[in-house]
């Protein structure tokens, strides 16, 4: 006599999420990350910040709130193909000078 077959239990499939790292349009390495920052007083837009860990590309874009990392990456690639990537790019020195000027403005406003 043969045994009765048991029904196989299926494990639930985990959903695949897009990768956090993208290919940098400038240097070609897979080190480009995109983060989002909320803009105070603006409910419809957010600031997307793209950084490359290899060539130190830094790009800030204002995008609608409905866009995801992949959509922002496509915008950055489109800018690089049109040779307009320098418009959104800032160097680390410019970022530091902006931060110091903002802190000075806040100190002046408090006095």
mmCIF file of C-alpha atoms in Angstrom:
data_model
loop_
_atom_site.group_PDB
_atom_site.id
_atom_site.type_symbol
_atom_site.label_atom_id
_atom_site.label_comp_id
_atom_site.label_asym_id
_atom_site.label_seq_id
_atom_site.Cartn_x
_atom_site.Cartn_y
_atom_site.Cartn_z
ATOM 1 C CA UNK A 1 0.000 0.000 0.000
ATOM 2 C CA UNK A 2 1.163 3.496 -0.821
ATOM 3 C CA UNK A 3 1.081 6.509 1.419
ATOM 4 C CA UNK A 4 -1.183 9.433 0.754
ATOM 5 C CA UNK A 5 0.683 12.441 -0.671
ATOM 6 C CA UNK A 6 0.894 15.545 1.460
ATOM 7 C CA UNK A 7 0.183 18.932 -0.008
ATOM 8 C CA UNK A 8 3.306 21.092 -0.276
ATOM 9 C CA UNK A 9 3.169 24.273 1.727
ATOM 10 C CA UNK A 10 4.145 27.301 -0.347
ATOM 11 C CA UNK A 11 6.254 29.983 1.262
ATOM 12 C CA UNK A 12 5.015 33.509 0.628
ATOM 13 C CA UNK A 13 7.126 35.371 -1.909
ATOM 14 C CA UNK A 14 8.813 38.499 -0.662
ATOM 15 C CA UNK A 15 8.192 41.566 -2.801
ATOM 16 C CA UNK A 16 11.200 42.876 -4.703
ATOM 17 C CA UNK A 17 12.137 46.454 -3.965
ATOM 18 C CA UNK A 18 14.228 48.595 -6.293
ATOM 19 C CA UNK A 19 17.865 48.915 -5.368
ATOM 20 C CA UNK A 20 19.026 51.870 -3.307
ATOM 21 C CA UNK A 21 22.127 52.259 -5.503
ATOM 22 C CA UNK A 22 22.112 53.430 -9.112
ATOM 23 C CA UNK A 23 24.744 53.790 -11.818
ATOM 24 C CA UNK A 24 26.344 57.219 -11.794
ATOM 25 C CA UNK A 25 25.965 59.011 -15.155
ATOM 26 C CA UNK A 26 29.367 60.676 -14.748
ATOM 27 C CA UNK A 27 31.706 57.866 -13.636
ATOM 28 C CA UNK A 28 29.632 54.732 -14.341
ATOM 29 C CA UNK A 29 29.998 53.101 -10.914
ATOM 30 C CA UNK A 30 27.020 51.752 -8.945
ATOM 31 C CA UNK A 31 27.412 54.233 -6.069
ATOM 32 C CA UNK A 32 24.759 56.879 -6.763
ATOM 33 C CA UNK A 33 22.246 57.215 -3.915
ATOM 34 C CA UNK A 34 19.116 59.348 -3.921
ATOM 35 C CA UNK A 35 17.591 60.702 -0.711
ATOM 36 C CA UNK A 36 14.598 62.932 -0.111
ATOM 37 C CA UNK A 37 14.200 65.924 2.202
ATOM 38 C CA UNK A 38 10.905 67.629 3.005
ATOM 39 C CA UNK A 39 10.614 71.295 2.119
ATOM 40 C CA UNK A 40 9.114 73.395 4.904
ATOM 41 C CA UNK A 41 5.909 75.123 3.895
ATOM 42 C CA UNK A 42 5.586 73.226 0.627
ATOM 43 C CA UNK A 43 3.274 70.214 0.704
ATOM 44 C CA UNK A 44 3.431 69.437 -3.035
ATOM 45 C CA UNK A 45 7.197 69.236 -3.590
ATOM 46 C CA UNK A 46 10.233 67.655 -1.970
ATOM 47 C CA UNK A 47 13.977 68.028 -2.428
ATOM 48 C CA UNK A 48 15.799 65.101 -4.038
ATOM 49 C CA UNK A 49 19.509 64.858 -3.264
ATOM 50 C CA UNK A 50 21.671 62.595 -5.430
ATOM 51 C CA UNK A 51 25.202 61.753 -4.257
ATOM 52 C CA UNK A 52 27.868 59.586 -5.850
ATOM 53 C CA UNK A 53 30.317 57.894 -3.503
ATOM 54 C CA UNK A 54 32.989 57.520 -6.171
ATOM 55 C CA UNK A 55 33.196 60.797 -8.122
ATOM 56 C CA UNK A 56 31.401 62.949 -5.472
ATOM 57 C CA UNK A 57 28.657 64.097 -7.804
ATOM 58 C CA UNK A 58 26.134 66.143 -5.821
ATOM 59 C CA UNK A 59 22.831 67.169 -7.339
ATOM 60 C CA UNK A 60 19.727 68.762 -5.801
ATOM 61 C CA UNK A 61 16.373 68.808 -7.573
ATOM 62 C CA UNK A 62 12.912 69.957 -6.535
ATOM 63 C CA UNK A 63 10.495 67.234 -7.575
ATOM 64 C CA UNK A 64 6.785 66.537 -7.025
ATOM 65 C CA UNK A 65 5.971 64.448 -3.983
ATOM 66 C CA UNK A 66 4.646 61.521 -6.058
ATOM 67 C CA UNK A 67 8.016 60.746 -7.706
ATOM 68 C CA UNK A 68 10.135 57.860 -6.425
ATOM 69 C CA UNK A 69 13.909 57.262 -6.504
ATOM 70 C CA UNK A 70 13.771 55.622 -9.935
ATOM 71 C CA UNK A 71 11.923 58.598 -11.421
ATOM 72 C CA UNK A 72 14.469 61.047 -9.999
ATOM 73 C CA UNK A 73 17.308 58.894 -11.334
ATOM 74 C CA UNK A 74 15.752 59.056 -14.808
ATOM 75 C CA UNK A 75 15.600 62.866 -14.551
ATOM 76 C CA UNK A 76 19.283 62.987 -13.597
ATOM 77 C CA UNK A 77 20.241 60.732 -16.505
ATOM 78 C CA UNK A 78 18.208 62.939 -18.875
ATOM 79 C CA UNK A 79 20.074 65.997 -17.569
ATOM 80 C CA UNK A 80 23.407 64.278 -18.152
ATOM 81 C CA UNK A 81 22.494 63.358 -21.744
ATOM 82 C CA UNK A 82 21.528 66.991 -22.393
ATOM 83 C CA UNK A 83 24.824 68.148 -20.786
ATOM 84 C CA UNK A 84 22.852 70.118 -18.179
ATOM 85 C CA UNK A 85 24.022 68.130 -15.161
ATOM 86 C CA UNK A 86 26.147 71.057 -13.978
ATOM 87 C CA UNK A 87 23.008 73.141 -13.415
ATOM 88 C CA UNK A 88 21.892 71.041 -10.447
ATOM 89 C CA UNK A 89 25.392 70.159 -9.260
ATOM 90 C CA UNK A 90 27.066 71.861 -6.321
ATOM 91 C CA UNK A 91 30.516 71.314 -4.914
ATOM 92 C CA UNK A 92 31.110 70.515 -1.255
ATOM 93 C CA UNK A 93 32.650 73.985 -0.757
ATOM 94 C CA UNK A 94 29.472 75.693 -1.994
ATOM 95 C CA UNK A 95 27.399 73.536 0.347
ATOM 96 C CA UNK A 96 29.575 74.462 3.321
ATOM 97 C CA UNK A 97 29.462 78.177 2.493
ATOM 98 C CA UNK A 98 25.657 78.019 2.193
ATOM 99 C CA UNK A 99 25.406 76.312 5.590
ATOM 100 C CA UNK A 100 27.621 78.912 7.248
ATOM 101 C CA UNK A 101 25.694 81.784 5.664
ATOM 102 C CA UNK A 102 22.394 80.250 6.829
ATOM 103 C CA UNK A 103 23.660 79.951 10.407
ATOM 104 C CA UNK A 104 24.878 83.562 10.285
ATOM 105 C CA UNK A 105 21.479 84.725 9.011
ATOM 106 C CA UNK A 106 19.739 82.829 11.806
ATOM 107 C CA UNK A 107 22.064 84.380 14.385
ATOM 108 C CA UNK A 108 21.357 87.856 12.992
ATOM 109 C CA UNK A 109 17.605 87.189 13.068
ATOM 110 C CA UNK A 110 17.755 86.172 16.733
ATOM 111 C CA UNK A 111 19.473 89.420 17.755
#
